[in-house]
Short mmCIF file of C-alpha atoms in Angstrom, two decimals:
data_model
loop_
_atom_site.label_atom_id
_atom_site.label_comp_id
_atom_site.label_asym_id
_atom_site.label_seq_id
_atom_site.Cartn_x
_atom_site.Cartn_y
_atom_site.Cartn_z
CA MET A 1 -17.97 -119.58 3.68
CA ASP A 2 -20.18 -118.43 6.48
CA HIS A 3 -23.05 -116.35 5.32
CA ARG A 4 -25.68 -114.74 7.63
CA HIS A 5 -28.47 -112.49 7.92
CA GLY A 6 -28.90 -109.83 10.45
CA PHE A 7 -27.26 -107.01 12.56
CA LEU A 8 -23.39 -106.37 12.01
CA ASN A 9 -22.85 -104.92 15.76
CA GLY A 10 -19.32 -105.49 15.70
CA LEU A 11 -18.00 -103.34 12.85
CA ASP A 12 -16.42 -100.09 14.15
CA GLU A 13 -18.00 -100.85 17.62
CA LYS A 14 -21.26 -99.32 16.38
CA LYS A 15 -24.64 -100.50 16.67
CA PRO A 16 -27.39 -100.41 14.10
CA ALA A 17 -28.97 -96.73 14.33
CA PHE A 18 -32.48 -96.14 12.96
CA LEU A 19 -32.71 -93.85 10.15
CA HIS A 20 -36.03 -92.92 10.36
CA ARG A 21 -36.89 -92.94 14.08
CA SER A 22 -40.74 -92.92 15.28
CA ASP A 23 -42.81 -92.55 18.18
CA ARG A 24 -43.64 -96.10 18.20
CA TRP A 25 -39.93 -97.02 18.75
CA MET A 26 -39.45 -94.64 21.57
CA GLY A 27 -42.76 -96.19 23.25
CA ILE A 28 -41.09 -99.53 23.20
CA LEU A 29 -37.95 -98.40 24.88
CA THR A 30 -39.63 -96.41 27.29
CA VAL A 31 -41.66 -99.58 28.31
CA ILE A 32 -38.43 -101.28 28.72
CA GLU A 33 -36.61 -98.94 30.68
CA ASN A 34 -39.79 -98.58 33.31
CA ASN A 35 -39.93 -102.21 33.68
CA ARG A 36 -36.03 -102.38 34.31
CA ALA A 37 -36.56 -99.07 36.82
CA GLN A 38 -39.38 -101.31 38.59
CA HIS A 39 -37.59 -104.33 38.79
CA GLN A 40 -34.49 -102.60 40.25
CA ALA A 41 -36.90 -100.77 42.99
CA TRP A 42 -37.97 -103.92 44.19
CA GLY A 43 -36.71 -104.93 47.82
CA PRO A 44 -36.35 -107.95 49.45
CA TRP A 45 -39.23 -110.54 49.84
CA THR A 46 -42.05 -109.20 51.57
CA ILE A 47 -45.60 -110.63 52.51
CA GLY A 48 -46.73 -108.88 48.92
CA SER A 49 -43.72 -110.90 47.07
CA VAL A 50 -46.32 -113.29 45.26
CA ARG A 51 -48.22 -110.28 43.90
CA LYS A 52 -44.76 -108.51 42.65
CA ILE A 53 -43.89 -112.10 41.22
CA LYS A 54 -47.05 -111.86 38.94
CA ILE A 55 -46.75 -108.37 38.12
CA LEU A 56 -43.01 -108.96 37.09
CA SER A 57 -44.16 -112.25 35.22
CA PHE A 58 -46.97 -110.03 33.38
CA LEU A 59 -44.34 -107.16 32.58
CA PHE A 60 -41.78 -109.93 31.34
CA GLY A 61 -44.09 -111.48 28.93
CA LEU A 62 -45.63 -108.10 27.82
CA MET A 63 -41.69 -107.13 27.17
CA VAL A 64 -41.28 -110.18 25.01
CA THR A 65 -44.20 -109.66 23.08
CA VAL A 66 -43.33 -106.40 22.00
CA LEU A 67 -39.63 -107.27 21.33
CA ILE A 68 -40.84 -110.11 19.15
CA MET A 69 -43.18 -107.71 17.22
CA ALA A 70 -40.12 -105.38 17.06
CA SER A 71 -38.07 -107.98 15.48
CA TYR A 72 -40.65 -109.01 13.31
CA ILE A 73 -41.36 -105.30 12.20
CA LEU A 74 -37.57 -104.63 11.75
CA THR A 75 -37.39 -107.50 9.18
CA ARG A 76 -40.16 -106.42 7.41
CA ASP A 77 -39.60 -102.59 7.42
CA GLN A 78 -36.07 -102.71 6.50
CA LYS A 79 -36.21 -99.34 4.81
CA GLY A 80 -35.77 -97.47 8.04
CA LEU A 81 -32.23 -99.35 9.06
CA PHE A 82 -28.68 -98.81 8.85
CA LEU A 83 -27.12 -101.91 9.11
CA THR A 84 -23.50 -101.03 8.45
CA PRO A 85 -21.08 -97.89 8.85
CA SER A 86 -20.83 -96.57 5.44
CA PRO A 87 -20.13 -93.01 3.91
CA TYR A 88 -23.63 -92.99 2.06
CA HIS A 89 -26.80 -93.89 3.29
CA LEU A 90 -29.01 -96.21 1.34
CA THR A 91 -32.48 -95.06 1.03
CA VAL A 92 -35.07 -97.53 -0.54
CA GLU A 93 -38.33 -96.45 -2.18
CA SER A 94 -41.43 -97.72 0.19
CA HIS A 95 -43.54 -100.17 -1.64
CA PRO A 96 -46.69 -101.96 -0.95
CA ALA A 97 -45.56 -105.61 -1.56
CA GLN A 98 -42.75 -105.02 1.00
CA LEU A 99 -45.23 -106.80 3.51
CA PRO A 100 -45.25 -110.39 3.96
CA LEU A 101 -46.60 -111.95 0.44
CA ASN A 102 -49.81 -113.79 0.30
CA LEU A 103 -49.43 -116.02 -2.51
CA SER A 104 -53.12 -116.52 -2.90
CA PHE A 105 -53.39 -112.82 -4.15
CA ALA A 106 -52.52 -112.39 -8.16
CA THR A 107 -51.90 -108.57 -7.21
CA ASP A 108 -48.80 -109.48 -5.14
CA TYR A 109 -47.36 -111.63 -7.94
CA THR A 110 -48.36 -108.50 -10.32
CA VAL A 111 -46.57 -106.01 -8.09
CA VAL A 112 -43.28 -108.15 -8.01
CA ARG A 113 -43.51 -108.42 -11.69
CA GLU A 114 -43.54 -104.96 -12.18
CA VAL A 115 -40.46 -104.30 -9.71
CA VAL A 116 -38.57 -106.78 -12.06
CA ARG A 117 -39.32 -104.95 -15.16
CA SER A 118 -38.50 -101.58 -13.42
CA ILE A 119 -34.98 -103.23 -12.33
CA VAL A 120 -34.48 -104.66 -16.08
CA ALA A 121 -35.21 -100.96 -17.55
CA LYS A 122 -32.25 -99.59 -15.37
CA VAL A 123 -29.78 -102.03 -16.39
CA ASP A 124 -26.55 -100.37 -17.76
CA PHE A 125 -23.23 -102.21 -18.50
CA SER A 126 -21.06 -99.38 -18.70
CA GLN A 127 -17.42 -99.91 -18.07
CA ARG A 128 -15.60 -99.19 -14.43
CA ARG A 129 -13.13 -96.58 -14.43
CA VAL A 130 -9.93 -98.56 -13.67
CA PRO A 131 -7.40 -97.24 -11.50
CA ASP A 132 -3.77 -96.86 -12.54
CA LEU A 133 -1.27 -99.32 -10.90
CA ARG A 134 0.48 -96.12 -9.08
CA GLN A 135 -3.06 -95.28 -7.39
CA VAL A 136 -3.39 -99.27 -6.50
CA ARG A 137 0.34 -99.08 -4.75
CA GLU A 138 -0.23 -95.94 -2.83
CA LYS A 139 -3.56 -96.71 -1.41
CA GLU A 140 -2.05 -99.17 1.17
CA PRO A 141 1.64 -97.89 1.92
CA ASN A 142 1.56 -98.48 5.31
CA ARG A 143 -0.09 -101.63 5.40
CA PHE A 144 2.19 -103.53 2.74
CA GLN A 145 5.45 -101.47 3.39
CA ALA A 146 4.94 -102.93 6.96
CA ILE A 147 4.52 -106.52 5.61
CA TYR A 148 7.46 -106.27 3.20
CA ASP A 149 9.76 -105.10 6.05
CA HIS A 150 8.86 -107.80 8.00
CA LEU A 151 9.57 -110.34 5.70
CA ARG A 152 12.95 -109.04 4.96
CA ARG A 153 13.45 -109.27 8.91
CA ALA A 154 12.45 -112.75 9.01
CA PHE A 155 13.69 -114.08 5.68
CA SER A 156 16.90 -115.27 7.30
CA ALA A 157 15.43 -117.56 9.78
CA HIS A 158 14.05 -119.77 6.90
CA LEU A 159 17.13 -120.09 4.65
CA HIS A 160 18.72 -123.38 3.67
CA PRO A 161 22.20 -123.93 2.72
CA HIS A 162 23.00 -125.22 -0.46
CA ALA A 163 26.43 -125.56 -2.41
CA GLY A 164 28.01 -122.81 -0.07
CA ARG A 165 24.82 -120.51 -0.59
CA GLN A 166 21.60 -119.71 1.29
CA TYR A 167 18.25 -120.12 -0.22
CA ARG A 168 14.56 -119.77 0.60
CA LEU A 169 11.74 -120.31 -1.82
CA ARG A 170 8.52 -118.42 -1.34
CA CYS A 171 5.51 -118.89 -3.50
CA LEU A 172 2.20 -117.19 -4.48
CA PRO A 173 -0.69 -119.44 -6.36
CA PHE A 174 0.03 -119.76 -9.95
CA PHE A 175 -3.81 -119.98 -10.58
CA TYR A 176 -6.85 -119.28 -8.44
CA ILE A 177 -10.37 -120.69 -8.49
CA ILE A 178 -12.28 -117.76 -7.76
CA GLY A 179 -16.16 -118.31 -8.33
CA GLN A 180 -19.13 -118.54 -7.58
CA PRO A 181 -20.51 -119.81 -4.55
CA LYS A 182 -22.84 -123.03 -4.64
CA CYS A 183 -21.44 -123.35 -8.33
CA GLY A 184 -19.43 -126.62 -7.97
CA THR A 185 -16.22 -124.90 -6.87
CA THR A 186 -15.49 -127.28 -3.88
CA ASP A 187 -16.25 -130.45 -6.59
CA LEU A 188 -13.31 -128.63 -8.89
CA TYR A 189 -11.18 -128.06 -5.96
CA ASP A 190 -11.33 -131.70 -4.76
CA ARG A 191 -10.77 -133.15 -8.31
CA LEU A 192 -8.10 -131.11 -8.90
CA ARG A 193 -6.15 -131.43 -6.27
CA LEU A 194 -5.92 -135.09 -7.04
CA HIS A 195 -3.53 -134.47 -10.00
CA PRO A 196 -0.07 -135.19 -8.68
CA GLU A 197 1.42 -131.85 -10.28
CA VAL A 198 -1.10 -129.64 -8.49
CA HIS A 199 -0.95 -128.43 -4.82
CA PHE A 200 -3.21 -126.13 -2.91
CA THR A 201 -2.95 -124.05 0.16
CA THR A 202 -2.94 -125.92 3.22
CA MET A 203 -6.69 -124.86 4.13
CA LYS A 204 -9.36 -124.44 1.24
CA GLU A 205 -11.00 -120.90 0.83
CA PRO A 206 -8.49 -118.83 2.89
CA HIS A 207 -10.42 -115.53 1.51
CA TRP A 208 -7.30 -113.70 2.11
CA TRP A 209 -7.57 -111.05 -0.73
CA THR A 210 -11.21 -110.46 0.10
CA ARG A 211 -11.41 -110.67 3.82
CA LYS A 212 -8.36 -111.64 5.93
CA ARG A 213 -6.03 -109.16 4.81
CA PHE A 214 -8.36 -106.59 6.20
CA GLY A 215 -8.70 -108.27 9.55
CA ILE A 216 -12.08 -109.77 8.59
CA ILE A 217 -13.29 -113.31 9.48
CA ARG A 218 -16.87 -112.97 9.48
CA LEU A 219 -18.53 -109.47 8.86
CA SER A 220 -20.92 -109.94 11.75
CA ASN A 221 -18.05 -110.49 14.20
CA GLY A 222 -16.49 -107.14 13.27
CA PHE A 223 -12.83 -106.50 12.61
CA HIS A 224 -9.76 -108.42 13.89
CA ASN A 225 -6.14 -107.99 13.38
CA PRO A 226 -5.10 -108.21 9.67
CA TYR A 227 -3.63 -111.26 8.67
CA PRO A 228 -0.09 -110.25 7.13
CA LEU A 229 0.97 -111.25 3.95
CA ASN A 230 3.42 -113.48 5.59
CA ASP A 231 0.69 -115.50 6.69
CA TYR A 232 -1.01 -115.91 3.68
CA LEU A 233 2.39 -117.08 2.03
CA ASP A 234 2.60 -119.76 4.82
CA LEU A 235 -0.17 -121.42 3.35
CA PHE A 236 2.07 -122.26 0.44
CA ASP A 237 4.99 -123.33 2.21
CA GLN A 238 4.36 -127.30 1.95
CA ALA A 239 4.25 -126.91 -1.91
CA ALA A 240 7.06 -124.25 -1.99
CA ASN A 241 9.24 -126.79 0.28
CA GLN A 242 8.58 -129.58 -1.92
CA ILE A 243 9.66 -127.60 -4.82
CA GLN A 244 12.95 -126.44 -2.89
CA ASP A 245 13.60 -130.09 -1.92
CA HIS A 246 13.65 -131.13 -5.53
CA LEU A 247 15.81 -128.38 -6.63
CA THR A 248 18.24 -128.67 -3.85
CA SER A 249 18.57 -132.64 -4.50
CA ASN A 250 19.53 -132.15 -7.86
CA SER A 251 23.64 -132.16 -7.85
CA SER A 252 23.98 -130.83 -11.09
CA LYS A 253 24.66 -127.49 -12.11
CA THR A 254 21.49 -126.93 -14.15
CA HIS A 255 18.42 -127.55 -12.07
CA LYS A 256 15.94 -130.09 -13.41
CA LYS A 257 12.35 -128.82 -14.19
CA VAL A 258 9.93 -129.27 -11.00
CA ASP A 259 6.31 -130.32 -12.58
CA ILE A 260 4.38 -128.78 -9.83
CA ILE A 261 1.92 -125.71 -9.81
CA ILE A 262 -0.05 -123.85 -6.77
CA GLY A 263 -3.51 -123.20 -6.59
CA GLU A 264 -5.94 -121.32 -4.22
CA ALA A 265 -9.59 -121.60 -4.19
CA SER A 266 -11.69 -119.02 -2.66
CA ALA A 267 -15.26 -118.70 -4.08
CA SER A 268 -15.37 -114.86 -2.61
CA THR A 269 -12.35 -113.71 -4.74
CA MET A 270 -14.37 -112.99 -7.91
CA TRP A 271 -17.18 -111.04 -6.19
CA ASP A 272 -16.77 -110.02 -2.52
CA ASN A 273 -15.59 -106.36 -2.42
CA ASN A 274 -17.95 -105.67 0.75
CA ALA A 275 -14.50 -104.56 2.84
CA TRP A 276 -13.75 -101.39 0.28
CA VAL A 277 -16.36 -99.03 1.78
CA TYR A 278 -14.36 -99.38 5.26
CA PHE A 279 -10.94 -98.64 3.69
CA TYR A 280 -11.10 -97.53 0.14
CA ASP A 281 -13.67 -94.70 0.53
CA ASN A 282 -12.94 -91.29 -0.98
CA GLY A 283 -16.17 -89.28 0.13
CA THR A 284 -17.35 -88.73 -3.30
CA GLU A 285 -17.85 -91.82 -5.46
CA VAL A 286 -20.78 -94.47 -4.58
CA GLU A 287 -18.74 -97.24 -6.69
CA PRO A 288 -15.53 -98.81 -5.02
CA PRO A 289 -12.59 -96.76 -6.61
CA PHE A 290 -10.74 -100.16 -6.18
CA LEU A 291 -11.29 -103.80 -6.50
CA VAL A 292 -9.95 -107.00 -5.18
CA GLN A 293 -8.72 -107.80 -8.70
CA ASP A 294 -6.91 -104.25 -8.76
CA PHE A 295 -4.64 -105.69 -6.00
CA VAL A 296 -4.39 -109.13 -7.45
CA HIS A 297 -3.18 -107.76 -10.57
CA ALA A 298 -0.74 -105.23 -9.08
CA VAL A 299 0.96 -108.34 -7.41
CA GLN A 300 0.38 -111.20 -10.05
CA PRO A 301 -0.54 -109.71 -13.46
CA ASP A 302 0.24 -113.00 -15.04
CA ALA A 303 -1.97 -115.40 -12.85
CA ARG A 304 -4.68 -117.67 -14.11
CA PHE A 305 -8.28 -117.96 -12.84
CA ILE A 306 -10.74 -120.46 -13.33
CA VAL A 307 -14.83 -119.64 -12.73
CA MET A 308 -17.36 -122.04 -12.41
CA LEU A 309 -20.86 -120.55 -12.91
CA ARG A 310 -24.33 -122.39 -12.97
CA ASP A 311 -28.08 -121.12 -13.77
CA PRO A 312 -28.36 -118.18 -11.69
CA VAL A 313 -31.85 -118.90 -10.42
CA GLU A 314 -30.66 -122.35 -9.49
CA ARG A 315 -27.58 -120.90 -7.54
CA LEU A 316 -29.70 -118.73 -5.51
CA TYR A 317 -31.89 -121.22 -4.24
CA SER A 318 -28.94 -123.54 -3.56
CA ASP A 319 -27.52 -120.69 -1.72
CA TYR A 320 -30.66 -120.07 0.40
CA LEU A 321 -31.02 -123.87 1.24
CA TYR A 322 -27.30 -124.12 2.33
CA PHE A 323 -26.77 -120.79 4.45
CA GLY A 324 -30.56 -120.12 5.23
CA MET A 325 -31.88 -120.35 8.75
CA ALA A 326 -34.07 -122.86 10.53
CA ASN A 327 -37.61 -123.41 9.23
CA LYS A 328 -36.73 -123.14 5.60
CA SER A 329 -39.53 -123.32 2.94
CA VAL A 330 -40.60 -122.75 -0.40
CA GLU A 331 -42.64 -119.74 0.61
CA ASP A 332 -40.37 -118.19 2.59
CA PHE A 333 -37.79 -118.05 0.05
CA HIS A 334 -40.21 -116.62 -2.21
CA GLU A 335 -40.81 -113.98 0.49
CA ARG A 336 -37.10 -113.28 0.60
CA VAL A 337 -36.91 -112.89 -2.98
CA SER A 338 -39.32 -110.54 -3.09
CA GLU A 339 -38.21 -108.27 -0.27
CA SER A 340 -34.39 -108.21 -2.04
CA LEU A 341 -35.97 -107.49 -5.53
CA HIS A 342 -37.71 -104.50 -3.86
CA LEU A 343 -34.64 -103.18 -1.99
CA PHE A 344 -32.44 -103.78 -5.05
CA GLU A 345 -35.20 -101.55 -6.96
CA GLY A 346 -34.87 -99.07 -4.50
CA CYS A 347 -31.17 -98.70 -4.80
CA LEU A 348 -31.35 -98.40 -8.63
CA ALA A 349 -33.73 -95.60 -8.31
CA GLU A 350 -30.64 -93.64 -7.15
CA ARG A 351 -27.69 -95.29 -8.18
CA SER A 352 -25.78 -97.31 -11.08
CA ILE A 353 -26.19 -100.84 -11.52
CA ARG A 354 -22.60 -101.35 -10.34
CA SER A 355 -22.89 -99.07 -7.42
CA CYS A 356 -25.76 -101.44 -6.07
CA ILE A 357 -24.02 -104.58 -6.90
CA TYR A 358 -21.16 -103.48 -4.75
CA ASN A 359 -23.14 -101.64 -1.96
CA THR A 360 -22.21 -103.12 1.29
CA THR A 361 -25.28 -102.18 3.11
CA LEU A 362 -27.52 -103.28 0.56
CA ASN A 363 -25.57 -106.66 0.25
CA ASN A 364 -25.98 -107.23 4.15
CA LEU A 365 -29.60 -106.14 3.98
CA MET A 366 -30.94 -108.02 1.21
CA PRO A 367 -32.31 -111.53 2.80
CA VAL A 368 -31.18 -113.71 -0.19
CA ARG A 369 -27.82 -112.75 -2.26
CA LEU A 370 -29.08 -111.52 -5.58
CA GLN A 371 -26.22 -109.86 -6.28
CA VAL A 372 -23.96 -112.69 -6.50
CA GLY A 373 -25.84 -114.20 -9.84
CA LEU A 374 -24.97 -111.02 -11.97
CA TYR A 375 -22.13 -112.68 -13.28
CA VAL A 376 -21.57 -110.38 -16.08
CA ILE A 377 -20.92 -107.08 -13.95
CA TYR A 378 -18.14 -109.08 -11.89
CA LEU A 379 -16.37 -110.80 -15.18
CA LEU A 380 -16.51 -107.39 -17.10
CA ASP A 381 -14.62 -106.06 -13.92
CA TRP A 382 -12.05 -108.77 -13.95
CA LEU A 383 -11.44 -108.28 -17.53
CA SER A 384 -10.88 -104.56 -16.97
CA VAL A 385 -7.50 -105.63 -15.73
CA PHE A 386 -6.99 -109.28 -16.81
CA SER A 387 -7.04 -110.63 -20.35
CA ARG A 388 -9.56 -112.98 -21.72
CA GLU A 389 -7.13 -115.82 -22.07
CA GLN A 390 -6.07 -115.67 -18.08
CA ILE A 391 -9.69 -116.71 -17.33
CA LEU A 392 -11.22 -119.89 -17.97
CA ILE A 393 -15.11 -119.85 -17.58
CA LEU A 394 -17.06 -123.07 -16.93
CA ARG A 395 -20.44 -124.29 -16.39
CA LEU A 396 -21.63 -126.63 -13.54
CA GLU A 397 -24.26 -127.80 -15.88
CA ASP A 398 -21.82 -129.03 -18.57
CA HIS A 399 -19.22 -130.23 -15.34
CA ALA A 400 -22.23 -132.44 -14.08
CA ALA A 401 -22.93 -133.72 -17.56
CA ASN A 402 -19.35 -134.80 -18.52
CA ARG A 403 -16.78 -134.27 -15.74
CA LYS A 404 -13.98 -135.76 -18.11
CA ILE A 405 -14.30 -133.07 -20.75
CA THR A 406 -14.16 -130.32 -18.13
CA MET A 407 -11.36 -131.62 -16.38
CA ARG A 408 -9.64 -131.83 -19.37
CA ARG A 409 -10.20 -128.54 -20.44
CA VAL A 410 -8.81 -127.43 -16.86
CA PHE A 411 -5.73 -129.61 -17.39
CA GLU A 412 -5.10 -127.96 -20.74
CA PHE A 413 -5.64 -124.41 -19.28
CA LEU A 414 -3.11 -125.03 -16.67
CA GLN A 415 -0.70 -126.24 -19.03
CA LEU A 416 -0.61 -129.44 -17.02
CA GLY A 417 1.24 -132.89 -18.20
CA PRO A 418 -0.64 -136.14 -19.36
CA LEU A 419 -2.06 -138.43 -17.11
CA THR A 420 -2.57 -142.22 -17.04
CA LEU A 421 -5.97 -143.58 -18.20
CA GLN A 422 -6.56 -145.02 -14.13
CA LYS A 423 -5.42 -141.36 -12.85
CA GLU A 424 -7.67 -139.80 -15.08
CA ALA A 425 -10.48 -142.08 -14.06
CA ASP A 426 -9.83 -141.33 -10.44
CA ILE A 427 -10.24 -137.80 -10.86
CA THR A 428 -13.24 -137.87 -13.17
CA LYS A 429 -15.33 -140.78 -11.45
CA SER A 430 -15.20 -139.99 -7.87
CA PRO A 431 -18.78 -138.74 -6.56
CA ALA A 432 -19.37 -135.13 -6.61
CA SER A 433 -18.56 -132.98 -3.50
CA ASN A 434 -20.49 -130.52 -1.33
CA THR A 435 -24.35 -131.84 -2.73
CA ARG A 436 -27.34 -130.80 -1.22
CA ARG A 437 -28.51 -132.35 1.98
CA PRO A 438 -31.08 -134.60 2.40
CA ALA A 439 -33.44 -132.45 4.51
CA ASN A 440 -33.01 -129.66 2.15
CA ARG A 441 -33.89 -132.18 -1.07
CA ASN A 442 -37.00 -133.11 0.44
CA LEU A 443 -38.12 -129.34 0.21
CA GLY A 444 -38.28 -129.68 -3.35
CA PRO A 445 -37.94 -126.98 -6.29
CA MET A 446 -38.87 -123.68 -5.65
CA LEU A 447 -42.48 -122.15 -6.57
CA PRO A 448 -42.82 -121.68 -10.25
CA ILE A 449 -43.89 -118.29 -9.69
CA THR A 450 -40.50 -117.64 -7.89
CA LYS A 451 -38.70 -119.06 -10.55
CA GLU A 452 -40.52 -117.07 -13.31
CA ILE A 453 -39.66 -113.76 -11.75
CA LEU A 454 -35.92 -114.91 -11.13
CA GLN A 455 -35.55 -115.68 -14.69
CA SER A 456 -36.71 -112.40 -15.63
CA PHE A 457 -34.63 -110.65 -13.29
CA TYR A 458 -31.47 -112.62 -14.51
CA GLU A 459 -32.58 -112.45 -18.16
CA PRO A 460 -30.94 -109.50 -19.37
CA PHE A 461 -27.39 -110.13 -17.36
CA ASN A 462 -27.59 -113.55 -18.94
CA GLN A 463 -27.74 -112.23 -22.34
CA HIS A 464 -24.84 -109.82 -22.00
CA LEU A 465 -23.10 -112.82 -20.50
CA ALA A 466 -23.81 -114.85 -23.56
CA GLN A 467 -22.80 -112.29 -25.69
CA VAL A 468 -19.48 -111.52 -24.17
CA LEU A 469 -18.30 -114.96 -24.07
CA ARG A 470 -19.83 -115.61 -27.46
CA ASP A 471 -21.67 -118.62 -25.86
CA PRO A 472 -25.58 -119.24 -26.07
CA ALA A 473 -25.49 -121.96 -23.28
CA PHE A 474 -24.93 -119.04 -20.59
CA LEU A 475 -28.77 -118.05 -21.53
CA TRP A 476 -29.51 -120.83 -19.69
CA MET A 477 -33.09 -121.24 -21.33
#
């Protein structure tokens, strides 16, 4: 999964606009335009060419300096930017600590701690309004109706004759691995696909429910043609054809049982609703009226889901190391955390916790993905449409300590048949997947003050998660 920070110029063919334009920005633009005009006015080479080259070099250096300063200011003074087209504008309260942190001053640390206290005081675990099935179906009538019509027209081309009749089997997944990123989902996927009864999509993480069906590959690249449902079903055709071969090869009148289940693993399915603001806005609500799980439930109300979680503090640091830019450092991580906390606090000053978590503009603006670690909000929203028995929640820490126990829980949840001791050993003893890169390991752990700040931020959410799951292990204390 690709994650980038920066401008999202491709969306809706609109470029980022300044919400609060000031004279300094007009001055910068004027300098740039004047330099461009001078450059265009220069004619062929003359005796004074050398002097003009010196002037041009000076102006070019000045312009580069101004642009670098502007870029720096933009990344620090983010409260004046509107990065993505949205039905509402995100305003953020100004704080003196939004300047680059000097870790040698205790006052900076005190200010950030006060920001966390302010956020915690506003935390509310109220339930979301769940749309009824009719609303979900009617929200995309043109999109899905066209897909269904196409499938009906193309269906005959894929039929197979058997006993004088024509058949074709198409499949959706029996289960989904839905989250969270940097929580061990890749390792779980790699182990589970070694089970002889389990088949996955031909590619890991298709991100169809959250992105591809809207025409999103990466938000930073804008919108493309939506991937139709037929394309999504194609990802399961290898398993579907194998099941069909089992069925058609049976000469008896009663088909024998085929022990194959199909899974799909996209870590974005649980949390990523960033596309809602472009498609489901009704002009009145600041919380998304529809979530990904509403559409999954409308199509597959009996599906099963596996969620892998880890200490959200460590998850965020791992996320930063994996997706961050060059020149990563523990000091840079601390500054990004501080900036993100200030932005989150500014949103909570005006909106609910759920509105801020699903705020597309805020999500793209924060230097680190704080919101992804607020597991209980996402889980409660999934439990608003699916039953607790349909969702298996695991901890990465438990999986790392004893993979055999974790995998047995998964096998039982998916109702898989027994394995030989050798096959179980092959699945549980293989090296862990997607471990931290050596260069990132050399950075060492985050700063102690960063860890303390993040622990205070995530604590109320972890407490509520432990209450919902009735398991104190999810406190991560």
